[in-house]
mmCIF file of C-alpha atoms and ligand atoms in Angstrom:
data_model
loop_
_atom_site.group_PDB
_atom_site.id
_atom_site.type_symbol
_atom_site.label_atom_id
_atom_site.label_comp_id
_atom_site.label_asym_id
_atom_site.label_seq_id
_atom_site.Cartn_x
_atom_site.Cartn_y
_atom_site.Cartn_z
ATOM 1 C CA MET P 1 6.152 -15.232 -11.100
ATOM 2 C CA ASN P 2 8.788 -13.722 -13.482
ATOM 3 C CA LEU P 3 8.105 -9.875 -13.383
ATOM 4 C CA ASN P 4 9.921 -8.676 -16.512
ATOM 5 C CA LEU P 5 9.724 -4.969 -15.859
ATOM 6 C CA ASN P 6 12.340 -2.437 -16.840
ATOM 7 C CA ILE P 7 11.987 0.324 -14.222
ATOM 8 C CA ALA P 8 14.481 3.277 -14.139
ATOM 9 C CA PRO P 9 15.679 3.927 -10.543
ATOM 10 C CA LEU P 10 14.024 7.182 -8.892
ATOM 11 C CA GLU P 11 17.086 9.124 -8.711
ATOM 12 C CA THR P 12 17.308 9.133 -12.557
ATOM 13 C CA TRP P 13 14.093 10.840 -13.126
ATOM 14 C CA VAL P 14 13.641 13.196 -10.080
ATOM 15 C CA ASN P 15 16.297 15.305 -8.622
ATOM 16 C CA LEU P 16 15.886 13.812 -5.100
ATOM 17 C CA LYS P 17 16.930 16.392 -2.505
ATOM 18 C CA LYS P 18 16.819 13.914 0.304
ATOM 19 C CA LYS P 19 14.950 10.522 1.195
ATOM 20 C CA PRO P 20 12.059 10.241 1.222
ATOM 21 C CA LEU P 21 10.899 11.777 -1.941
ATOM 22 C CA VAL P 22 8.287 14.124 -0.967
ATOM 23 C CA ILE P 23 5.140 14.841 -3.177
ATOM 24 C CA ALA P 24 2.899 17.517 -1.938
ATOM 25 C CA GLY P 25 0.207 19.968 -2.884
ATOM 26 C CA PRO P 26 -3.409 20.341 -2.698
ATOM 27 C CA CYS P 27 -6.056 17.495 -3.343
ATOM 28 C CA SER P 28 -7.565 19.969 -6.143
ATOM 29 C CA ALA P 29 -6.146 22.993 -7.670
ATOM 30 C CA GLU P 30 -8.943 25.454 -6.878
ATOM 31 C CA THR P 31 -7.760 28.883 -7.809
ATOM 32 C CA PRO P 32 -4.584 30.310 -9.203
ATOM 33 C CA GLU P 33 -3.864 32.061 -5.944
ATOM 34 C CA GLN P 34 -4.536 28.975 -3.819
ATOM 35 C CA LEU P 35 -2.211 26.775 -5.775
ATOM 36 C CA MET P 36 0.667 29.309 -5.910
ATOM 37 C CA ALA P 37 0.478 30.282 -2.402
ATOM 38 C CA THR P 38 0.530 26.422 -1.281
ATOM 39 C CA ALA P 39 3.188 25.832 -3.575
ATOM 40 C CA ARG P 40 5.444 28.602 -2.208
ATOM 41 C CA GLY P 41 4.847 27.155 1.262
ATOM 42 C CA LEU P 42 6.011 23.711 0.054
ATOM 43 C CA GLN P 43 9.052 25.270 -1.805
ATOM 44 C CA SER P 44 10.669 26.273 1.307
ATOM 45 C CA LEU P 45 10.472 22.800 2.598
ATOM 46 C CA LYS P 46 12.351 21.371 -0.228
ATOM 47 C CA VAL P 47 9.478 19.170 -1.473
ATOM 48 C CA ASP P 48 10.350 17.408 -4.569
ATOM 49 C CA ILE P 49 7.161 17.409 -6.683
ATOM 50 C CA ILE P 50 4.127 19.658 -6.514
ATOM 51 C CA ARG P 51 0.796 17.771 -6.937
ATOM 52 C CA ALA P 52 -2.753 19.095 -7.608
ATOM 53 C CA GLY P 53 -5.730 17.327 -8.854
ATOM 54 C CA ILE P 54 -7.237 19.008 -12.201
ATOM 55 C CA TRP P 55 -9.830 16.280 -12.858
ATOM 56 C CA LYS P 56 -11.324 15.080 -9.504
ATOM 57 C CA PRO P 57 -12.954 11.518 -9.506
ATOM 58 C CA ARG P 58 -15.862 12.335 -7.071
ATOM 59 C CA THR P 59 -17.755 9.595 -5.470
ATOM 60 C CA ARG P 60 -21.098 11.480 -5.989
ATOM 61 C CA PRO P 61 -21.974 14.031 -8.722
ATOM 62 C CA ASN P 62 -22.631 17.650 -8.133
ATOM 63 C CA SER P 63 -19.379 18.037 -5.982
ATOM 64 C CA PHE P 64 -16.286 19.877 -7.132
ATOM 65 C CA GLU P 65 -15.013 17.998 -10.049
ATOM 66 C CA GLY P 66 -11.850 20.089 -10.617
ATOM 67 C CA ALA P 67 -10.587 23.171 -12.606
ATOM 68 C CA GLY P 68 -10.027 21.088 -15.784
ATOM 69 C CA GLU P 69 -7.462 22.572 -18.573
ATOM 70 C CA GLU P 70 -7.590 25.725 -16.886
ATOM 71 C CA GLY P 71 -5.984 24.274 -13.865
ATOM 72 C CA LEU P 72 -3.122 22.994 -15.852
ATOM 73 C CA LYS P 73 -2.232 26.393 -16.716
ATOM 74 C CA TRP P 74 -1.748 27.553 -13.065
ATOM 75 C CA LEU P 75 0.328 24.100 -12.537
ATOM 76 C CA ALA P 76 2.450 25.001 -15.347
ATOM 77 C CA ASP P 77 2.908 28.590 -13.797
ATOM 78 C CA VAL P 78 3.915 26.880 -10.563
ATOM 79 C CA LYS P 79 6.588 24.973 -12.523
ATOM 80 C CA LYS P 80 7.898 28.035 -14.148
ATOM 81 C CA GLU P 81 7.850 30.221 -11.253
ATOM 82 C CA LEU P 82 9.253 27.807 -8.459
ATOM 83 C CA ASN P 83 11.157 25.754 -10.667
ATOM 84 C CA ILE P 84 9.809 22.580 -9.027
ATOM 85 C CA PRO P 85 8.476 19.522 -11.109
ATOM 86 C CA VAL P 86 4.570 19.243 -11.146
ATOM 87 C CA GLY P 87 2.033 16.325 -11.235
ATOM 88 C CA THR P 88 -1.484 15.507 -11.669
ATOM 89 C CA GLU P 89 -3.946 12.636 -11.930
ATOM 90 C CA VAL P 90 -4.994 11.468 -15.241
ATOM 91 C CA ALA P 91 -7.760 9.004 -16.027
ATOM 92 C CA ASN P 92 -8.117 8.886 -19.916
ATOM 93 C CA PRO P 93 -6.059 9.670 -23.183
ATOM 94 C CA GLU P 94 -7.446 13.106 -23.301
ATOM 95 C CA HIS P 95 -6.068 14.250 -19.895
ATOM 96 C CA ILE P 96 -2.766 12.738 -20.939
ATOM 97 C CA GLU P 97 -2.724 14.753 -24.149
ATOM 98 C CA LEU P 98 -3.542 17.898 -22.118
ATOM 99 C CA ALA P 99 -1.226 17.320 -19.498
ATOM 100 C CA LEU P 100 1.811 16.888 -21.776
ATOM 101 C CA LYS P 101 0.660 19.890 -23.724
ATOM 102 C CA HIS P 102 1.240 21.994 -20.373
ATOM 103 C CA ASN P 103 4.489 20.206 -19.736
ATOM 104 C CA ILE P 104 3.360 18.421 -16.560
ATOM 105 C CA ASP P 105 6.229 16.236 -15.298
ATOM 106 C CA VAL P 106 4.443 13.591 -13.270
ATOM 107 C CA LEU P 107 1.218 11.866 -14.121
ATOM 108 C CA TRP P 108 -0.681 9.468 -11.751
ATOM 109 C CA ILE P 109 -3.311 7.070 -12.314
ATOM 110 C CA GLY P 110 -5.795 7.273 -9.635
ATOM 111 C CA ALA P 111 -7.258 4.189 -7.733
ATOM 112 C CA ARG P 112 -10.376 4.271 -9.327
ATOM 113 C CA THR P 113 -8.803 4.063 -12.832
ATOM 114 C CA THR P 114 -6.078 1.279 -11.776
ATOM 115 C CA VAL P 115 -9.151 -1.014 -11.264
ATOM 116 C CA SER P 116 -10.029 -0.905 -15.019
ATOM 117 C CA PRO P 117 -7.511 -2.713 -17.410
ATOM 118 C CA PHE P 118 -9.375 -1.248 -20.303
ATOM 119 C CA ALA P 119 -8.657 2.400 -18.963
ATOM 120 C CA VAL P 120 -5.215 1.554 -18.341
ATOM 121 C CA GLN P 121 -4.384 -0.001 -21.632
ATOM 122 C CA GLU P 122 -5.746 3.020 -23.336
ATOM 123 C CA MET P 123 -3.442 5.455 -21.323
ATOM 124 C CA ALA P 124 -0.566 3.165 -21.735
ATOM 125 C CA ASP P 125 -1.321 3.295 -25.548
ATOM 126 C CA ALA P 126 -1.661 7.225 -25.318
ATOM 127 C CA LEU P 127 1.680 7.295 -23.662
ATOM 128 C CA ARG P 128 3.717 5.114 -26.254
ATOM 129 C CA GLY P 129 6.794 6.851 -27.194
ATOM 130 C CA VAL P 130 6.567 9.790 -24.783
ATOM 131 C CA LYS P 131 9.584 10.738 -23.359
ATOM 132 C CA ASN P 132 10.586 12.577 -20.178
ATOM 133 C CA VAL P 133 7.373 11.795 -18.270
ATOM 134 C CA ALA P 134 6.935 9.734 -15.118
ATOM 135 C CA VAL P 135 3.846 7.711 -14.406
ATOM 136 C CA LEU P 136 2.843 6.721 -10.827
ATOM 137 C CA VAL P 137 0.295 4.101 -10.331
ATOM 138 C CA LYS P 138 -1.985 4.343 -7.330
ATOM 139 C CA ASN P 139 -3.128 0.866 -5.829
ATOM 140 C CA PRO P 140 -6.561 -0.117 -7.041
ATOM 141 C CA THR P 141 -9.435 0.524 -4.656
ATOM 142 C CA HIS P 142 -9.778 -3.198 -3.796
ATOM 143 C CA PRO P 143 -6.548 -5.395 -2.546
ATOM 144 C CA GLU P 144 -5.907 -7.119 -5.613
ATOM 145 C CA LEU P 145 -2.100 -7.013 -6.165
ATOM 146 C CA ASN P 146 -2.231 -8.350 -9.654
ATOM 147 C CA LEU P 147 -4.407 -5.512 -11.035
ATOM 148 C CA TRP P 148 -1.689 -3.225 -9.832
ATOM 149 C CA ILE P 149 1.114 -5.231 -11.260
ATOM 150 C CA GLY P 150 -0.832 -5.194 -14.725
ATOM 151 C CA ALA P 151 -0.784 -1.699 -14.697
ATOM 152 C CA PHE P 152 2.900 -1.421 -14.563
ATOM 153 C CA GLU P 153 3.228 -4.106 -17.117
ATOM 154 C CA ARG P 154 0.973 -2.213 -19.500
ATOM 155 C CA LEU P 155 2.782 1.009 -19.151
ATOM 156 C CA ASN P 156 6.208 -0.522 -19.255
ATOM 157 C CA GLN P 157 5.163 -2.494 -22.593
ATOM 158 C CA ALA P 158 4.360 0.979 -23.930
ATOM 159 C CA GLY P 159 7.893 1.996 -23.219
ATOM 160 C CA ILE P 160 7.507 3.911 -20.076
ATOM 161 C CA THR P 161 10.329 3.110 -17.694
ATOM 162 C CA ASN P 162 9.784 6.109 -15.189
ATOM 163 C CA LEU P 163 7.491 4.355 -13.177
ATOM 164 C CA GLY P 164 6.476 4.316 -9.452
ATOM 165 C CA ALA P 165 3.588 2.829 -6.901
ATOM 166 C CA ILE P 166 1.575 5.104 -4.731
ATOM 167 C CA HIS P 167 0.003 3.008 -1.911
ATOM 168 C CA ARG P 168 -3.141 4.723 -0.850
ATOM 169 C CA GLY P 169 -4.923 2.031 0.976
ATOM 170 C CA PHE P 170 -7.909 0.008 0.181
ATOM 171 C CA ALA P 171 -11.647 0.739 0.202
ATOM 172 C CA THR P 172 -13.353 -0.644 3.472
ATOM 173 C CA TYR P 173 -16.778 -0.941 4.898
ATOM 174 C CA ASP P 174 -15.422 -0.122 8.463
ATOM 175 C CA LYS P 175 -14.236 3.611 8.341
ATOM 176 C CA SER P 176 -14.006 3.960 12.125
ATOM 177 C CA LYS P 177 -10.163 4.291 11.995
ATOM 178 C CA PHE P 178 -9.079 4.684 8.390
ATOM 179 C CA ARG P 179 -10.698 6.103 5.273
ATOM 180 C CA ASN P 180 -8.829 3.314 3.482
ATOM 181 C CA GLN P 181 -7.311 0.162 4.999
ATOM 182 C CA PRO P 182 -3.572 0.295 4.549
ATOM 183 C CA VAL P 183 -3.452 -3.738 4.249
ATOM 184 C CA TRP P 184 0.511 -3.313 4.290
ATOM 185 C CA GLN P 185 1.173 -6.844 3.254
ATOM 186 C CA ILE P 186 0.166 -6.032 -0.415
ATOM 187 C CA PRO P 187 3.003 -3.157 -0.825
ATOM 188 C CA ILE P 188 5.357 -5.265 0.949
ATOM 189 C CA GLU P 189 4.409 -8.226 -1.380
ATOM 190 C CA LEU P 190 4.782 -5.669 -4.520
ATOM 191 C CA ARG P 191 8.386 -4.906 -3.014
ATOM 192 C CA ARG P 192 9.049 -8.553 -2.853
ATOM 193 C CA ILE P 193 7.996 -9.592 -6.135
ATOM 194 C CA ALA P 194 9.133 -6.244 -7.828
ATOM 195 C CA PRO P 195 11.956 -4.511 -5.773
ATOM 196 C CA GLN P 196 12.838 -2.214 -8.720
ATOM 197 C CA ILE P 197 9.483 -0.373 -8.268
ATOM 198 C CA PRO P 198 9.720 2.718 -5.995
ATOM 199 C CA ILE P 199 6.849 2.731 -3.509
ATOM 200 C CA ILE P 200 5.395 5.984 -2.291
ATOM 201 C CA CYS P 201 2.850 6.078 0.444
ATOM 202 C CA ASP P 202 -0.023 8.474 0.496
ATOM 203 C CA PRO P 203 -1.038 8.872 4.167
ATOM 204 C CA SER P 204 -3.721 11.375 3.310
ATOM 205 C CA HIS P 205 -5.951 8.983 1.288
ATOM 206 C CA ILE P 206 -5.171 6.003 3.818
ATOM 207 C CA THR P 207 -6.227 8.120 6.772
ATOM 208 C CA GLY P 208 -8.692 10.575 5.628
ATOM 209 C CA LYS P 209 -7.665 12.405 8.740
ATOM 210 C CA ARG P 210 -5.057 14.993 9.311
ATOM 211 C CA ASP P 211 -4.246 13.512 12.824
ATOM 212 C CA LEU P 212 -3.162 10.249 11.682
ATOM 213 C CA ILE P 213 -0.836 11.447 8.740
ATOM 214 C CA PHE P 214 2.206 11.254 11.019
ATOM 215 C CA GLU P 215 1.770 7.802 12.330
ATOM 216 C CA ILE P 216 1.229 6.499 8.731
ATOM 217 C CA SER P 217 4.017 8.213 7.266
ATOM 218 C CA GLN P 218 6.464 7.056 9.948
ATOM 219 C CA LYS P 219 5.131 3.445 9.429
ATOM 220 C CA ALA P 220 5.857 3.740 5.673
ATOM 221 C CA MET P 221 9.333 4.922 6.527
ATOM 222 C CA ASP P 222 10.000 1.883 8.828
ATOM 223 C CA LEU P 223 8.996 -0.183 6.023
ATOM 224 C CA ASN P 224 11.622 1.514 3.870
ATOM 225 C CA PHE P 225 9.114 3.015 1.324
ATOM 226 C CA ASP P 226 10.968 5.603 -1.103
ATOM 227 C CA GLY P 227 8.561 8.542 -0.797
ATOM 228 C CA LEU P 228 5.363 10.202 0.472
ATOM 229 C CA MET P 229 2.652 11.939 -1.073
ATOM 230 C CA ILE P 230 1.019 14.356 1.310
ATOM 231 C CA GLU P 231 -2.233 16.385 0.481
ATOM 232 C CA THR P 232 -1.278 19.965 1.532
ATOM 233 C CA HIS P 233 -3.495 23.381 1.281
ATOM 234 C CA ILE P 234 -2.967 26.855 2.206
ATOM 235 C CA THR P 235 -6.260 26.876 4.282
ATOM 236 C CA PRO P 236 -7.142 23.048 4.591
ATOM 237 C CA ASP P 237 -10.462 23.706 6.575
ATOM 238 C CA LYS P 238 -11.709 25.565 3.353
ATOM 239 C CA ALA P 239 -10.611 23.183 0.766
ATOM 240 C CA TRP P 240 -13.050 22.118 -1.993
ATOM 241 C CA SER P 241 -12.283 18.549 -1.781
ATOM 242 C CA ASP P 242 -10.755 16.188 1.076
ATOM 243 C CA ALA P 243 -10.666 19.035 3.714
ATOM 244 C CA ASP P 244 -10.418 16.633 6.730
ATOM 245 C CA GLN P 245 -7.183 15.248 5.597
ATOM 246 C CA GLN P 246 -5.186 18.185 4.157
ATOM 247 C CA ILE P 247 -2.573 19.912 6.199
ATOM 248 C CA THR P 248 -0.746 23.227 6.038
ATOM 249 C CA PRO P 249 2.618 23.501 4.532
ATOM 250 C CA GLU P 250 3.731 24.517 8.091
ATOM 251 C CA LYS P 251 2.134 21.473 9.474
ATOM 252 C CA LEU P 252 3.983 19.119 6.746
ATOM 253 C CA GLY P 253 7.201 20.893 7.714
ATOM 254 C CA GLU P 254 6.702 19.742 11.231
ATOM 255 C CA ILE P 255 5.853 16.142 10.190
ATOM 256 C CA LEU P 256 8.801 15.770 8.029
ATOM 257 C CA SER P 257 11.171 17.209 10.660
ATOM 258 C CA GLU P 258 9.772 14.592 13.223
ATOM 259 C CA LEU P 259 9.979 11.731 10.959
ATOM 260 C CA LYS P 260 12.393 9.153 11.989
ATOM 261 C CA ILE P 261 14.171 7.945 8.726
ATOM 262 C CA ARG P 262 15.950 4.761 9.377
ATOM 263 C CA VAL P 263 18.551 3.150 6.961
ATOM 264 C CA ASP P 264 18.217 -0.154 5.308
ATOM 265 C CA SER P 265 21.475 -1.447 6.217
ATOM 266 C CA THR P 266 24.650 -0.322 7.740
ATOM 267 C CA SER P 267 28.361 -1.233 7.519
ATOM 268 C CA ASN P 268 28.633 -1.085 11.323
ATOM 269 C CA GLN P 269 30.301 -4.679 12.128
ATOM 270 C CA VAL P 270 29.152 -4.893 15.749
ATOM 271 C CA PHE P 271 25.660 -4.039 14.749
ATOM 272 C CA ASN P 272 25.660 -6.564 11.797
ATOM 273 C CA ASP P 273 27.084 -9.451 13.882
ATOM 274 C CA HIS P 274 24.443 -9.123 16.770
ATOM 275 C CA LEU P 275 21.626 -8.779 14.018
ATOM 276 C CA GLU P 276 23.035 -12.025 12.583
ATOM 277 C CA ASP P 277 23.049 -13.649 15.687
ATOM 278 C CA LEU P 278 19.375 -12.781 16.531
ATOM 279 C CA ARG P 279 18.423 -13.967 13.103
ATOM 280 C CA SER P 280 20.130 -17.138 13.374
ATOM 281 C CA LYS P 281 18.290 -17.579 16.714
ATOM 282 C CA ILE P 282 14.980 -16.945 14.785
ATOM 283 C CA ASP P 283 16.094 -19.475 12.151
ATOM 284 C CA ASN P 284 16.234 -22.058 14.724
ATOM 285 C CA ILE P 285 13.066 -21.230 16.365
ATOM 286 C CA ASP P 286 11.246 -21.308 13.061
ATOM 287 C CA ARG P 287 12.871 -24.754 12.393
ATOM 288 C CA GLU P 288 11.544 -26.109 15.585
ATOM 289 C CA LEU P 289 8.134 -24.347 14.793
ATOM 290 C CA VAL P 290 7.738 -26.312 11.662
ATOM 291 C CA GLU P 291 8.968 -29.321 13.301
ATOM 292 C CA ILE P 292 6.432 -29.159 16.141
ATOM 293 C CA LEU P 293 3.539 -28.292 13.211
ATOM 294 C CA ALA P 294 4.574 -31.480 11.454
ATOM 295 C CA GLN P 295 4.314 -33.527 14.695
ATOM 296 C CA ARG P 296 1.036 -31.899 15.351
ATOM 297 C CA MET P 297 -0.126 -33.008 11.868
ATOM 298 C CA ALA P 298 0.825 -36.419 12.256
ATOM 299 C CA VAL P 299 -1.445 -36.763 15.466
ATOM 300 C CA VAL P 300 -4.220 -35.222 13.342
ATOM 301 C CA GLU P 301 -3.843 -37.829 10.746
ATOM 302 C CA LYS P 302 -3.890 -40.489 13.517
ATOM 303 C CA ILE P 303 -7.291 -38.952 14.881
ATOM 304 C CA GLY P 304 -8.583 -38.862 11.232
ATOM 305 C CA GLU P 305 -7.975 -42.670 10.729
ATOM 306 C CA TYR P 306 -9.611 -43.384 14.259
ATOM 307 C CA LYS P 307 -12.606 -41.524 13.488
ATOM 308 C CA LYS P 308 -12.821 -43.136 9.947
ATOM 309 C CA GLU P 309 -12.775 -46.540 11.749
ATOM 310 C CA ASN P 310 -15.588 -45.271 14.029
ATOM 311 C CA ASN P 311 -17.585 -43.573 11.470
ATOM 312 C CA ILE P 312 -17.258 -40.167 13.251
ATOM 313 C CA THR P 313 -17.589 -36.896 11.503
ATOM 314 C CA THR P 314 -14.220 -34.916 10.876
ATOM 315 C CA PHE P 315 -15.580 -31.503 12.327
ATOM 316 C CA GLN P 316 -16.675 -31.260 15.854
ATOM 317 C CA VAL P 317 -17.855 -28.044 16.722
ATOM 318 C CA LYS P 318 -17.628 -28.432 20.531
ATOM 319 C CA ARG P 319 -13.955 -29.694 20.338
ATOM 320 C CA TRP P 320 -13.142 -26.703 18.029
ATOM 321 C CA ASP P 321 -14.829 -24.228 20.295
ATOM 322 C CA GLU P 322 -12.827 -25.666 23.299
ATOM 323 C CA ILE P 323 -9.446 -25.326 21.327
ATOM 324 C CA MET P 324 -10.204 -21.698 20.409
ATOM 325 C CA LYS P 325 -11.214 -20.626 23.980
ATOM 326 C CA ASN P 326 -8.218 -22.403 25.554
ATOM 327 C CA ARG P 327 -5.537 -21.445 22.921
ATOM 328 C CA ALA P 328 -6.550 -17.838 23.326
ATOM 329 C CA GLU P 329 -6.358 -17.869 26.999
ATOM 330 C CA LEU P 330 -2.802 -19.685 26.816
ATOM 331 C CA ALA P 331 -1.643 -16.940 24.383
ATOM 332 C CA LYS P 332 -2.836 -14.287 27.104
ATOM 333 C CA LYS P 333 -1.005 -16.085 29.804
ATOM 334 C CA MET P 334 2.193 -15.986 27.607
ATOM 335 C CA GLY P 335 2.004 -12.134 26.871
ATOM 336 C CA LEU P 336 0.720 -12.772 23.377
ATOM 337 C CA ASN P 337 -2.024 -11.017 21.541
ATOM 338 C CA PRO P 338 -4.879 -13.692 21.834
ATOM 339 C CA GLU P 339 -6.412 -12.585 18.292
ATOM 340 C CA PHE P 340 -3.063 -13.443 16.599
ATOM 341 C CA VAL P 341 -2.911 -16.825 18.025
ATOM 342 C CA THR P 342 -6.684 -17.337 17.193
ATOM 343 C CA GLU P 343 -6.086 -16.415 13.716
ATOM 344 C CA ILE P 344 -3.062 -18.847 13.399
ATOM 345 C CA TYR P 345 -5.318 -21.585 14.974
ATOM 346 C CA LYS P 346 -7.958 -21.089 12.297
ATOM 347 C CA ILE P 347 -5.279 -21.747 9.517
ATOM 348 C CA ILE P 348 -4.009 -24.794 11.567
ATOM 349 C CA HIS P 349 -7.643 -26.008 12.065
ATOM 350 C CA GLU P 350 -8.452 -25.519 8.413
ATOM 351 C CA GLU P 351 -5.525 -27.433 7.290
ATOM 352 C CA SER P 352 -6.244 -30.336 9.853
ATOM 353 C CA ILE P 353 -10.000 -30.693 8.437
ATOM 354 C CA ARG P 354 -8.507 -30.723 4.927
ATOM 355 C CA LYS P 355 -6.137 -33.487 5.958
ATOM 356 C CA GLN P 356 -8.966 -35.620 7.681
ATOM 357 C CA THR P 357 -11.375 -35.120 4.817
ATOM 358 C CA GLU P 358 -8.536 -36.662 2.541
ATOM 359 C CA ILE P 359 -8.292 -39.431 4.705
ATOM 360 C CA MET P 360 -12.054 -39.966 4.810
ATOM 361 C CA LYS P 361 -12.203 -39.952 1.011
ATOM 362 C CA ALA P 362 -9.716 -42.626 0.795
ATOM 363 C CA VAL P 363 -12.031 -44.805 2.914
ATOM 364 C CA GLU P 364 -14.765 -44.262 0.488
ATOM 365 C CA THR P 365 -12.775 -45.074 -2.642
ATOM 366 C CA LYS P 366 -11.216 -48.250 -0.915
ATOM 367 C CA ALA P 367 -14.775 -49.461 0.262
HETATM 368 C C1 PEP M 401 -6.144 12.021 -5.099
HETATM 369 O O1 PEP M 401 -4.911 11.801 -4.900
HETATM 370 O O2 PEP M 401 -6.624 13.078 -4.909
HETATM 371 C C2 PEP M 401 -7.212 10.960 -5.222
HETATM 372 C C3 PEP M 401 -8.203 11.238 -5.866
HETATM 373 O O3 PEP M 401 -6.673 9.661 -4.909
HETATM 374 P P1 PEP M 401 -7.246 8.333 -5.146
HETATM 375 O O4 PEP M 401 -7.075 8.005 -6.382
HETATM 376 O O5 PEP M 401 -6.282 7.694 -4.273
HETATM 377 O O6 PEP M 401 -8.640 8.348 -4.352
HETATM 378 MN MN1 MN M 402 -7.717 13.890 -2.512
#
């Protein structure tokens, strides 16, 4: 895929105090006092951008749906008094117009909006020709990478280059651990195909629980994400939305100081040589792995031919059951996670069946 995106480096549109970029503030702006008190607590932590939701996309009606335009004034006051950039969520052209009128610096498109190409296109059109604004795009609620990428393309085609991605996890039926599953391979794949897009992790909406925020933030840092967006409230338990996941500015300070920020690369020659040595070991092992897979597949083909000659079905449940049990036990003995090995075998088995079905078909056409 050729992603022809023209994205400005993060440092060109935000005065980054230090890595990671930190966006913090309440889920919702509730009152001018609540917003200002929270923002003051964050100012001393050197937070880069203050966030607050003004229009809240609530799952069910009759919950707090945000302060609306009034709240934009409170956000503008925070910006003026504390001299910090501010950001809010926008979901339609009217929100954009109002946010720009109040000089909001950063707009983000929420997960429930990114899912709709119509809504994203309307907003891109409303942003055409707008300068000095940054737009962050939250991942769509379901794990469809192309929908996320499509939003960047629409905004970029409208001339917006100050762009960033927010990884906030994906809707899940099983909410026992996370409110939204992180599915890390999606932001990792985004990084691979569009390395120019800064990625900010939102551990608040991934976890839904304040106790897990540190763990997810650290993981995002270990994956070399560029920033964090963390919901922060002066009195979290009394928050009008997302109370369980909000933390005090003080707690945010603790989390930020405990995070281990690792670097992407180093000029330490001894380290680099050792890493290179280990990587070449991995390369050799991988070559052997692929060779062994090829050998296995050659035997699978032989079995396929043999089954064909004897008119036996490709899939035999008893044999498959045996393989699954035995390979999981083998994995356990070798100190590997049996689930990991079982998953690999499911893929290998699927490919074996595909190969043997091909062989069976070849018989039918020959006959
Ligand atoms: C939010 O940031 O408050 C929000 C509504 O997030 P999301 O779009 O990720 O649900
Ligand atoms: Mn929220």
